Coordinates of N, CA, C and O in Angstrom, one line a residue:
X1 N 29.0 -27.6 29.7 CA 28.9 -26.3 29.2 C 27.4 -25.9 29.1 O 26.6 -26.8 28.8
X2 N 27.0 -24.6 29.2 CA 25.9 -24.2 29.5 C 25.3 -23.4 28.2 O 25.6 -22.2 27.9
X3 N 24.5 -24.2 27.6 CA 23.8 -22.9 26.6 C 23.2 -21.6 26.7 O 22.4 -21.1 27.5
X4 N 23.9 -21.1 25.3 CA 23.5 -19.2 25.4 C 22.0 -19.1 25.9 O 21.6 -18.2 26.6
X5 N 21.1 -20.2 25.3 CA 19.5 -19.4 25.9 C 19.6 -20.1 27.4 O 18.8 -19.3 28.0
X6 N 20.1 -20.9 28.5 CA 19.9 -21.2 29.8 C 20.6 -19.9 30.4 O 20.3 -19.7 31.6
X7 N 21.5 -19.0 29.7 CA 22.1 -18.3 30.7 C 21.2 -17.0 30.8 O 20.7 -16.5 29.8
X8 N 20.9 -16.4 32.3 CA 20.3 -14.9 32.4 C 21.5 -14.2 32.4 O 22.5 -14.3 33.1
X9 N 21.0 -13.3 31.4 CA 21.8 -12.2 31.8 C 21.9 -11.5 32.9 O 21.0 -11.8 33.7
X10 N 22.9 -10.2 33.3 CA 23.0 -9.8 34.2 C 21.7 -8.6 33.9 O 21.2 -8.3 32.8
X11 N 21.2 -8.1 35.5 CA 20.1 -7.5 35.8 C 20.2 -6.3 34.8 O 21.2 -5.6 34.9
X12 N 19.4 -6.0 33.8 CA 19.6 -4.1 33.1 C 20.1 -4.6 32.1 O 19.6 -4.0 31.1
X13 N 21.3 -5.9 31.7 CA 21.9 -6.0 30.5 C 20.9 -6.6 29.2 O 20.0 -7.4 29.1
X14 N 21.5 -5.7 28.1 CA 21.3 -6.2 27.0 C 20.2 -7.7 26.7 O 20.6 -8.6 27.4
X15 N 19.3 -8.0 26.1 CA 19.1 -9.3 25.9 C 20.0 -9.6 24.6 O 20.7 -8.7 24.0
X16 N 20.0 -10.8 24.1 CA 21.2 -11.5 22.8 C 20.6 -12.5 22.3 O 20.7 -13.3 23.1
X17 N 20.0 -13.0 21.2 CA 19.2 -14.1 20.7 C 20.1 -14.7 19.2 O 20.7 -14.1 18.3
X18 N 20.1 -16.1 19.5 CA 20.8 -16.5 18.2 C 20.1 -16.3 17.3 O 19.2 -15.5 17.4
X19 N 20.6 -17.0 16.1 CA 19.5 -16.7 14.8 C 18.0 -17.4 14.7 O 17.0 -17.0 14.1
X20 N 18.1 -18.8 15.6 CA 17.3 -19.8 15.7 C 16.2 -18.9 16.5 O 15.2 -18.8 15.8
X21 N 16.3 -18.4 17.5 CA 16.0 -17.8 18.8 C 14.8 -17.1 18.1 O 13.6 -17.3 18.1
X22 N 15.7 -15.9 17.4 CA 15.3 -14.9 16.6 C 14.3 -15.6 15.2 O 13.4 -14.9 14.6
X23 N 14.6 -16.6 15.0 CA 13.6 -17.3 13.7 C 12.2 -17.0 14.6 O 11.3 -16.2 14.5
X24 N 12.6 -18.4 15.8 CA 10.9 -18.6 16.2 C 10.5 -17.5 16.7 O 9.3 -17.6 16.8
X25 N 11.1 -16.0 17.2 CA 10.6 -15.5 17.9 C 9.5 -14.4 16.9 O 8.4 -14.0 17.3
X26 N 10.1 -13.9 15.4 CA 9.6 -13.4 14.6 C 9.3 -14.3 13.4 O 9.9 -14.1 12.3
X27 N 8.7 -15.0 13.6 CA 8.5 -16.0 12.3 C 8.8 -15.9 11.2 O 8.2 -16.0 10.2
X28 N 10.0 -15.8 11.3 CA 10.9 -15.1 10.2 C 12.0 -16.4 9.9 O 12.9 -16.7 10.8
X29 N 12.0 -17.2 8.7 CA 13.3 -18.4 8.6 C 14.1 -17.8 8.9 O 14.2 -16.6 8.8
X30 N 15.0 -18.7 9.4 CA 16.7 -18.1 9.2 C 17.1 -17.6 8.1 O 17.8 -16.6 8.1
X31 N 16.8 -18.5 6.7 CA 17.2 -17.8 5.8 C 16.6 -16.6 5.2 O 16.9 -16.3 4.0
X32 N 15.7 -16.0 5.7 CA 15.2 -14.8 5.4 C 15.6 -13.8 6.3 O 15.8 -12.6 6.0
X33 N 15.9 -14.3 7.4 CA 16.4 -13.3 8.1 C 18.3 -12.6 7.8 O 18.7 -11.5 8.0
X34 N 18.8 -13.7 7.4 CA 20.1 -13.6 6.5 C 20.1 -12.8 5.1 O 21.1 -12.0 5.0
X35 N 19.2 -12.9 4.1 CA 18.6 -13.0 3.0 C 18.1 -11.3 3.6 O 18.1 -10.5 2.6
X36 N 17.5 -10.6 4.8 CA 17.2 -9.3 4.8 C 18.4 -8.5 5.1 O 18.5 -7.4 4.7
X37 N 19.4 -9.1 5.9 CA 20.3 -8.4 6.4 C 21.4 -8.5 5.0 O 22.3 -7.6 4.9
X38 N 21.3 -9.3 4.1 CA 22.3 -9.2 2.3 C 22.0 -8.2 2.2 O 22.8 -7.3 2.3
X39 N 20.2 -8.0 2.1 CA 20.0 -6.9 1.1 C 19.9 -5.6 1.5 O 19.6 -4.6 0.8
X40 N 20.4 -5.6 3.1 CA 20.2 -4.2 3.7 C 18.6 -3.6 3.9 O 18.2 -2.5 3.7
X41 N 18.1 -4.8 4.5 CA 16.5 -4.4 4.8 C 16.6 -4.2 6.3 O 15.8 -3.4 6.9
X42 N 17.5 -5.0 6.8 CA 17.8 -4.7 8.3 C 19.1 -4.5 8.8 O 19.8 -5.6 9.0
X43 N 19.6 -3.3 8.9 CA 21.5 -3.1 9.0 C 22.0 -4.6 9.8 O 21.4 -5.6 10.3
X44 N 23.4 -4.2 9.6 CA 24.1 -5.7 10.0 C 24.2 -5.9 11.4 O 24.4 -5.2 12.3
X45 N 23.8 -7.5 11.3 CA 23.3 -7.9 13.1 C 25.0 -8.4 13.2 O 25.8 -9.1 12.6
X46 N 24.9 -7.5 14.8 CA 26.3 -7.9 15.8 C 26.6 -9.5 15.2 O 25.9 -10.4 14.7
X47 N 28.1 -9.5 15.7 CA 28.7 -11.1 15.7 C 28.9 -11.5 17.1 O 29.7 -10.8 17.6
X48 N 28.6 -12.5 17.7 CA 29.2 -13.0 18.8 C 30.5 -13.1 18.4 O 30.7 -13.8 17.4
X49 N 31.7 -12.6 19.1 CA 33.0 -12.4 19.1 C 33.7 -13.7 19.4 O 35.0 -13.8 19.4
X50 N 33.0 -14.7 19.8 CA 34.1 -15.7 19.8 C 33.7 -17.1 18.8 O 34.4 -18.1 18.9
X51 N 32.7 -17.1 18.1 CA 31.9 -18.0 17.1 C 31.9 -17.5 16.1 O 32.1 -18.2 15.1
X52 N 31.5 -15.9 16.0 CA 31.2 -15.5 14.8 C 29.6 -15.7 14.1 O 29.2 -15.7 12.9
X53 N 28.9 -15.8 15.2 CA 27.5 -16.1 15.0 C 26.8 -14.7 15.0 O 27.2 -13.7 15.6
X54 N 25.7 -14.8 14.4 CA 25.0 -13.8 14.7 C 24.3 -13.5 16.0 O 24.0 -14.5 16.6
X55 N 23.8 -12.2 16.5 CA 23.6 -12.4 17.8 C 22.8 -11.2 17.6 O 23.3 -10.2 17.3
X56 N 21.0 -11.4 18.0 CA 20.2 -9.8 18.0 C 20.0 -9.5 19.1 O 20.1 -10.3 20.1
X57 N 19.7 -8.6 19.0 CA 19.4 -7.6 20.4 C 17.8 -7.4 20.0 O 17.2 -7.5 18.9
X58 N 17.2 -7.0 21.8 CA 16.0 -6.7 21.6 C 15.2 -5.4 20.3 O 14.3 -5.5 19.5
X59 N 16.1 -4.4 20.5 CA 16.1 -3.4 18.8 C 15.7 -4.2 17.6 O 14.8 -4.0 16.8
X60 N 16.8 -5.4 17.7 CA 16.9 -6.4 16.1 C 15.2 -7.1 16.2 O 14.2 -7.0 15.4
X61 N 15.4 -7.9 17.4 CA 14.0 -8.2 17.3 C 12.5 -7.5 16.8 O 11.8 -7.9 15.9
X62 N 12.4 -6.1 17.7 CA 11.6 -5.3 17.7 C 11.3 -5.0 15.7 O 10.4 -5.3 15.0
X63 N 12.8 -4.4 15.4 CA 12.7 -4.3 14.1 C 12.2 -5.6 13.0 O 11.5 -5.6 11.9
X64 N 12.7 -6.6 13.6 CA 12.5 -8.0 13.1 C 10.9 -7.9 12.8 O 10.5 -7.8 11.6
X65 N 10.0 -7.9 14.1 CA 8.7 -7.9 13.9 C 8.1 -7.1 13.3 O 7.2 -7.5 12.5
X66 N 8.4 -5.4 13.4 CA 7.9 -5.0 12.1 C 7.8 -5.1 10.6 O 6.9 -4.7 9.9
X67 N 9.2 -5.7 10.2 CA 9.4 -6.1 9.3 C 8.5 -7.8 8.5 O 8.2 -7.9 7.3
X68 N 8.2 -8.7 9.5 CA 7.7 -9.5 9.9 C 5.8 -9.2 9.0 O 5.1 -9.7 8.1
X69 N 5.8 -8.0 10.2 CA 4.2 -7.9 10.1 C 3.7 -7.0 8.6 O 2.6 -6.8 8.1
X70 N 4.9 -6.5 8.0 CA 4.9 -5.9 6.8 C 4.8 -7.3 5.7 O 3.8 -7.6 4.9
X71 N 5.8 -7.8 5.9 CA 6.0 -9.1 5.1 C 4.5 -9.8 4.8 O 4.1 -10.2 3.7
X72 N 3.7 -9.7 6.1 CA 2.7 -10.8 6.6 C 1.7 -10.2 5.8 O 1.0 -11.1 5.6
X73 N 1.3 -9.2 5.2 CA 0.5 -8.3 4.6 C 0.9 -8.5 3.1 O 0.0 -7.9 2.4
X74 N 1.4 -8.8 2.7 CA 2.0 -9.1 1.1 C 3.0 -7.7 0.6 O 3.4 -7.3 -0.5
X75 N 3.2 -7.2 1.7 CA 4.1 -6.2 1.1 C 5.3 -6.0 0.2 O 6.4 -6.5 0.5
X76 N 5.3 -5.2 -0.8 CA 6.7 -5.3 -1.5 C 8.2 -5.1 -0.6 O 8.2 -4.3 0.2
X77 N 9.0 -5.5 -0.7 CA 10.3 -5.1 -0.3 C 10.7 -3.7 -0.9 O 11.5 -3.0 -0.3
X78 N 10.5 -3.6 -1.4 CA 10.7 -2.1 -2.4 C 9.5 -0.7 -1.5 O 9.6 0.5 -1.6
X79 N 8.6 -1.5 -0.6 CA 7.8 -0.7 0.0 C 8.2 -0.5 1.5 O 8.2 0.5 2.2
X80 N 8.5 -1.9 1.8 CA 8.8 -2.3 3.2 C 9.7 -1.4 3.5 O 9.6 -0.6 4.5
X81 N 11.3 -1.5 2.3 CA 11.7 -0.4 3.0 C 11.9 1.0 3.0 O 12.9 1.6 3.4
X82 N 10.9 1.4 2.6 CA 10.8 2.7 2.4 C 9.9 2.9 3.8 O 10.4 3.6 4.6
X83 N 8.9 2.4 3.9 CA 8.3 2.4 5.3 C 9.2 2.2 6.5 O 8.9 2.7 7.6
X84 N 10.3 1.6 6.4 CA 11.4 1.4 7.7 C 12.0 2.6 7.9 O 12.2 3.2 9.0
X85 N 12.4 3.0 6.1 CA 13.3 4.3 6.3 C 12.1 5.5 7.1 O 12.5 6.1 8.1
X86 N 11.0 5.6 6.6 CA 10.3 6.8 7.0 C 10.2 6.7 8.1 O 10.5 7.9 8.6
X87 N 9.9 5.9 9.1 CA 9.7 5.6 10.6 C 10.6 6.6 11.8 O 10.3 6.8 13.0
X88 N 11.8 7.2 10.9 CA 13.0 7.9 12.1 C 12.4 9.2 11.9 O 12.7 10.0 12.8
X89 N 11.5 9.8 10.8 CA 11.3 10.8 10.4 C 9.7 11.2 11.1 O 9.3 12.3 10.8
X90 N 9.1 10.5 11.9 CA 7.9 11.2 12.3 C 7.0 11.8 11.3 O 6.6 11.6 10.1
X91 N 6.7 12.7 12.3 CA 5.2 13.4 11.3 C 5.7 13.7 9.9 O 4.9 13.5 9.0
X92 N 6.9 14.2 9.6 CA 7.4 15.1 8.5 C 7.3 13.6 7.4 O 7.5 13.7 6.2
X93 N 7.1 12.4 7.9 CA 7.0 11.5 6.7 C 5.7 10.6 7.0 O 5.4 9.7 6.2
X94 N 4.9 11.0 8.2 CA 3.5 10.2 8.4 C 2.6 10.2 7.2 O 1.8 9.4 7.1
X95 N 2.7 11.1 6.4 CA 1.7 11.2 5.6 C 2.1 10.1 4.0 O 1.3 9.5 3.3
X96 N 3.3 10.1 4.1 CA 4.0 8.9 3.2 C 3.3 7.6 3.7 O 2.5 6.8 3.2
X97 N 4.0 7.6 4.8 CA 3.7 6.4 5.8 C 1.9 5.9 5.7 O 1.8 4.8 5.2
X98 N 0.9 6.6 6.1 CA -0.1 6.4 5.5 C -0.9 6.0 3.9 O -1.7 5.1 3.6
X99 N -0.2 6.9 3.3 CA -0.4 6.6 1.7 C 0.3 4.8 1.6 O -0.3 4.2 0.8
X100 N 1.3 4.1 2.2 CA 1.9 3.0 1.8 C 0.6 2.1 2.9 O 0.2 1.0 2.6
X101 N 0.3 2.6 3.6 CA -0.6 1.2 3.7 C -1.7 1.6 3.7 O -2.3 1.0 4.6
X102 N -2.7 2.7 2.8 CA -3.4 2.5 2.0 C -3.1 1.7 1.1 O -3.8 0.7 0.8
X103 N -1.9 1.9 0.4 CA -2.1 1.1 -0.9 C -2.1 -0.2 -0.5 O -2.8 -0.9 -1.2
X104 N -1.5 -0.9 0.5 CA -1.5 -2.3 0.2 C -2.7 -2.6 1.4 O -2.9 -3.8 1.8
X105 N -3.5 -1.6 2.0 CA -5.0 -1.6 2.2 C -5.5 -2.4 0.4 O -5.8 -3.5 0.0
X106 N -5.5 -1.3 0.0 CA -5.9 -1.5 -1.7 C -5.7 -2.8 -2.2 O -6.6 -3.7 -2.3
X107 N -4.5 -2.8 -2.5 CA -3.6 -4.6 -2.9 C -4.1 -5.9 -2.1 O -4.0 -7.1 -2.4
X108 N -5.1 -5.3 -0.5 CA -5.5 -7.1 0.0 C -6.6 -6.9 -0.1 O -7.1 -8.0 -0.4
X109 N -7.6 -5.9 -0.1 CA -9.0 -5.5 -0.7 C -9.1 -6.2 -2.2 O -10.2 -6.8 -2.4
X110 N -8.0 -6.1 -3.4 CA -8.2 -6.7 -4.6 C -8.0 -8.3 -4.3 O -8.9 -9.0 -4.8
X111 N -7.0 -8.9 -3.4 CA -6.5 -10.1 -3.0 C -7.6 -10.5 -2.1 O -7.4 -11.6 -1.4
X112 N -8.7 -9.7 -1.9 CA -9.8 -10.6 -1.0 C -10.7 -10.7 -2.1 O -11.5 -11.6 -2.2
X113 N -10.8 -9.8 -3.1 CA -11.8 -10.1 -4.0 C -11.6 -11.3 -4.9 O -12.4 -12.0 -5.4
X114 N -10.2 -11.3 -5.1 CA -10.0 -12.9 -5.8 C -10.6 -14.1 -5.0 O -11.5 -14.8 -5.3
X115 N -9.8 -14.0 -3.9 CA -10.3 -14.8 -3.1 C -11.6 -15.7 -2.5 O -11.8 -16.8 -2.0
X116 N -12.7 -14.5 -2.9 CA -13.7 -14.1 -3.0 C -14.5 -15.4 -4.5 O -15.0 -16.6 -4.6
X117 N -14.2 -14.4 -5.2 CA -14.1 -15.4 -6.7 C -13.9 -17.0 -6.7 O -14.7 -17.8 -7.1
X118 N -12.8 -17.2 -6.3 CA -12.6 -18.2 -6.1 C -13.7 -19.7 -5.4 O -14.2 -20.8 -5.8
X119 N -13.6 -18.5 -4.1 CA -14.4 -19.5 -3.3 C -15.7 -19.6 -3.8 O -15.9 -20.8 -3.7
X120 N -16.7 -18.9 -4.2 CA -17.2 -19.2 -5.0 C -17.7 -19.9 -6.2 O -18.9 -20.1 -6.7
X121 N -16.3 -20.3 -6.5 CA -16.1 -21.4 -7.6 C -16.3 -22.7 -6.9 O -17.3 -23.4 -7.0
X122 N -15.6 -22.7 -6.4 CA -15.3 -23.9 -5.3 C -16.9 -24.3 -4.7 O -17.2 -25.5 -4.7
X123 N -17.7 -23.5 -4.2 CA -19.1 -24.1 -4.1 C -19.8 -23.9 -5.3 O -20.9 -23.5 -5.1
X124 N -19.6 -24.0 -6.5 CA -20.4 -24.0 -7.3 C -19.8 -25.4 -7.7 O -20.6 -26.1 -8.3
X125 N -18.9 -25.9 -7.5 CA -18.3 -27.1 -7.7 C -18.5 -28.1 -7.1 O -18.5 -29.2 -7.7
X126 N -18.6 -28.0 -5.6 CA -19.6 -29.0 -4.5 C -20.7 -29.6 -5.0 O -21.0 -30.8 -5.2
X127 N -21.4 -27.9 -5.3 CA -22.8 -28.2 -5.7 C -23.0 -29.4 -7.0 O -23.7 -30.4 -6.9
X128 N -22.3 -29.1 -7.9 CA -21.8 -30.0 -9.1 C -21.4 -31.4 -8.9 O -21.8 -32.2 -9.7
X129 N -20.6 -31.8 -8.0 CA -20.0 -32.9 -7.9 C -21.2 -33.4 -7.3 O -21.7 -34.4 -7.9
X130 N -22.0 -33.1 -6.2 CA -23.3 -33.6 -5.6 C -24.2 -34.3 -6.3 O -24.6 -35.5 -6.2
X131 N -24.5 -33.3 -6.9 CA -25.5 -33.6 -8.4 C -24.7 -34.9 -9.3 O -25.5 -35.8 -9.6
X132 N -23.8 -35.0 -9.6 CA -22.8 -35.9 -10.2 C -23.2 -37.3 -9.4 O -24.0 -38.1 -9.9
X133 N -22.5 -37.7 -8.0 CA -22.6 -38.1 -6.9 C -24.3 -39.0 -6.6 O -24.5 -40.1 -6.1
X134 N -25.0 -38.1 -7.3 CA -26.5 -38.7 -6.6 C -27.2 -39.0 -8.4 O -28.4 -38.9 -8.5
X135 N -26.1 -39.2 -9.7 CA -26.4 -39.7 -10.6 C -27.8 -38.0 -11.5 O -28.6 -38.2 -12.4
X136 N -27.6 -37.2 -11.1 CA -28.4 -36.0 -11.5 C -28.0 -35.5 -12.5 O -27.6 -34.3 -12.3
X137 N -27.8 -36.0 -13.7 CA -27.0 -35.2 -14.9 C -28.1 -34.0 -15.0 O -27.4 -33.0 -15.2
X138 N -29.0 -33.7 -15.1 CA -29.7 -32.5 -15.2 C -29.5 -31.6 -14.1 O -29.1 -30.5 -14.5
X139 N -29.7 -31.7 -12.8 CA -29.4 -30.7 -12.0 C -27.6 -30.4 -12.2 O -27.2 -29.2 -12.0
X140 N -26.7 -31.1 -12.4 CA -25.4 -31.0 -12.8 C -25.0 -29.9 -14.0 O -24.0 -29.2 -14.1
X141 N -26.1 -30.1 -14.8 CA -26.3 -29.2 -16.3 C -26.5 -28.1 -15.6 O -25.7 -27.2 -15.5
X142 N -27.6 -28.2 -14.9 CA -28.3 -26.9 -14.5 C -27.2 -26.2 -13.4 O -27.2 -25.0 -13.5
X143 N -26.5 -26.5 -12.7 CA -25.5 -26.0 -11.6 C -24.2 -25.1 -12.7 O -23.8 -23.9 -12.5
X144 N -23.7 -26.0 -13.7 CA -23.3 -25.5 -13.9 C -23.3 -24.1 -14.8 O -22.5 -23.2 -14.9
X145 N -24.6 -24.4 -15.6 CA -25.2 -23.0 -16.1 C -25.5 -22.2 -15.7 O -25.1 -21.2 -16.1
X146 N -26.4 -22.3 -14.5 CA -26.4 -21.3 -13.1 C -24.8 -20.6 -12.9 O -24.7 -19.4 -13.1
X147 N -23.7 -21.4 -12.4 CA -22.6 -21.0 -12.3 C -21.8 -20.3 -13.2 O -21.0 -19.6 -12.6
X148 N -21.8 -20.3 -14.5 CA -21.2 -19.9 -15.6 C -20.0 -18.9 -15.3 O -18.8 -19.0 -15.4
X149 N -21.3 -17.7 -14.9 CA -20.3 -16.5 -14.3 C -19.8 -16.6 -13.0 O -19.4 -15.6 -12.4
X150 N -19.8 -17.5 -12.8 CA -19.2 -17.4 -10.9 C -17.7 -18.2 -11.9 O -16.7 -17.6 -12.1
X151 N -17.9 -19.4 -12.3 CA -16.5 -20.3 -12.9 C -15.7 -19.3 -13.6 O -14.5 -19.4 -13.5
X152 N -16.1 -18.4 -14.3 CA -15.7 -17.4 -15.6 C -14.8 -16.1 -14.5 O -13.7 -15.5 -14.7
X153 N -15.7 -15.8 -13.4 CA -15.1 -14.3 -12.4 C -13.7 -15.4 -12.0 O -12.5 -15.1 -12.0
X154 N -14.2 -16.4 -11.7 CA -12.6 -16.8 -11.2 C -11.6 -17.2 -12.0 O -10.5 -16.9 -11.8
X155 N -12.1 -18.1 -13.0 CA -11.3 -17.9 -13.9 C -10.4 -16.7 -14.0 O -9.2 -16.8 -14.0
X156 N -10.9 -15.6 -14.1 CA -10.6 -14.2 -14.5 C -9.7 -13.7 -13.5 O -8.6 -13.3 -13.8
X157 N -10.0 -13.8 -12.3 CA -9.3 -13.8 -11.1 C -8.0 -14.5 -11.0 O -7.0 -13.9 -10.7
X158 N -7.9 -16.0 -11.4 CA -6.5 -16.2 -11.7 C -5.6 -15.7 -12.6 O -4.4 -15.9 -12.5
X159 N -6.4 -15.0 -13.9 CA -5.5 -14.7 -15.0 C -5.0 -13.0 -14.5 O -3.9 -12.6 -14.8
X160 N -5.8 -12.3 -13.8 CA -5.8 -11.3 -13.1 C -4.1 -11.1 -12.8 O -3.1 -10.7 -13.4
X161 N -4.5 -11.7 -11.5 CA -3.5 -12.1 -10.4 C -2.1 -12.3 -11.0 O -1.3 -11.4 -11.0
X162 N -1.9 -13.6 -11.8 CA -1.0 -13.8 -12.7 C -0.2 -12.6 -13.2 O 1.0 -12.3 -12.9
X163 N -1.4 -11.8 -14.2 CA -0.6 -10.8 -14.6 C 0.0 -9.5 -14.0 O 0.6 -8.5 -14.4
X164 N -0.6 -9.9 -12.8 CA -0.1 -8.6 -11.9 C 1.1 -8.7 -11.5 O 1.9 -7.8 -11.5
X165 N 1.3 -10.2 -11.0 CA 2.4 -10.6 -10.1 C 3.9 -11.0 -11.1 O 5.0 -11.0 -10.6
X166 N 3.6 -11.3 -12.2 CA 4.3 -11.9 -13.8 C 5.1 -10.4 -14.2 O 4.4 -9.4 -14.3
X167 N 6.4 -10.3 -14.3 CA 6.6 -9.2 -15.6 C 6.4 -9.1 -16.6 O 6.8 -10.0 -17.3
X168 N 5.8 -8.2 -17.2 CA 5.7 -8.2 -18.6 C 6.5 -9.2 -19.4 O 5.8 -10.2 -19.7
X169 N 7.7 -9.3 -19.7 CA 8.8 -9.6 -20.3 C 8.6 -11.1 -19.7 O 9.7 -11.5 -19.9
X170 N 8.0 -12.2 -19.1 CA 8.0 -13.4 -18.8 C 7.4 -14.1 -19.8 O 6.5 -13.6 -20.4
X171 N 7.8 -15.3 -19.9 CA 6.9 -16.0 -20.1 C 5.7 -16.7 -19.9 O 5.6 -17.1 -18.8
X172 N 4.4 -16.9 -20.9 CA 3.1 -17.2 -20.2 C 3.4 -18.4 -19.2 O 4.4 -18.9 -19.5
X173 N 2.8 -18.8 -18.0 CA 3.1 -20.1 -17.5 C 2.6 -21.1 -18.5 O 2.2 -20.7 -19.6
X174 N 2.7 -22.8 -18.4 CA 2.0 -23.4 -19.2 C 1.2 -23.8 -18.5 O 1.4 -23.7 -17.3
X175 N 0.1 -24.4 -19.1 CA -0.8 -25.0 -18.6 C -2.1 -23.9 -18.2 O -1.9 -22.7 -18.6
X176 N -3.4 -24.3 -17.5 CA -3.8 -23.5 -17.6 C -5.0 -23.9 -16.3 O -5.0 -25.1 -15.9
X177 N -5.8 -23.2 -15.9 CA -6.9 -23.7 -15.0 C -8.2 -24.2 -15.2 O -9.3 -23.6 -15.4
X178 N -8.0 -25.4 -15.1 CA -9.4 -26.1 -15.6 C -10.5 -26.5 -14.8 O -10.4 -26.9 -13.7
X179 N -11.5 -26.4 -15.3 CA -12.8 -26.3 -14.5 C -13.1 -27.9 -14.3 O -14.1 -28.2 -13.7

């Protein structure tokens, strides 16, 4: 017996991808790709009629990747699909469409400045361990007083972030980030 990916289709016809197919082709798990079609992020993909498998079409894919490249950006699902819906609507909703990825323009501009922070930390910590390393307890003093505010912005940057991403209504995590 011949597997579904060895067979070509006939010339003009349809392409048909399993779910597997469809994972690697949009870097999308299977179970996300199941998990989008629950929640009606991507209407329901055809069934192969004699398995009962799922089966996309080039459309599903196409769609798959945008959805994919929204994901890949940190985008909300709550945004994503509002951006899918506006897409049939043209100019009469480009201006929506714009304003949504400014904002999450906005949201990776803040998520580079963490980032930012961070790394930062992280060479001020090199620097530290160095000094450590070659027995320098004074330049180690001194690295770290130098650094104060670089350890403190990231610091800040994790508690940041946290509270952005945390509901109100959660619990603090435990534990905490130590220098």
């Amino acid at each position: 017996m011949t597997s579904t990916s060895e067979v070509e289709p006939p010339s003009g016809a349809p392409h048909w991808y399993t779910i597997r197919q469809t994972s690697l082709m949009t870097g999308l798990p299977e179970s996300t790709l199941r998990y989008y079609e629950s929640i009606g992020m991507i209407p329901p993909i055809a069934r192969d009629p004699s398995s009962g498998h799922r089966s996309y079409s080039d459309g599903d894919i196409d769609l798959l990747l945008t959805v994919s490249c929204l994901s890949a950006t940190g985008m909300s699902l709550e945004n994503m699909r509002e951006y899918l819906s506006n897409q049939s609507h043209g100019s009469e909703r480009a201006g929506r469409q714009m304003e949504l990825m400014a904002e999450q323009g906005r949201r990776l501009d803040a998520e580079i400045e963490r980032l930012q922070a961070q790394r930062r930390y992280v060479e001020v910590k090199v620097r530290y361990w160095q000094h450590i390393r070659d027995h320098d307890e004074h330049g180690a003093a001194r690295i770290l007083d130098q650094g104060s505010s670089i350890i403190e912005a990231a610091r800040c940057s994790v508690v940041k972030k946290a509270n952005t991403e945390r509901p109100v209504d959660d619990k603090p995590a435990e534990g905490g980030m130590r220098s």
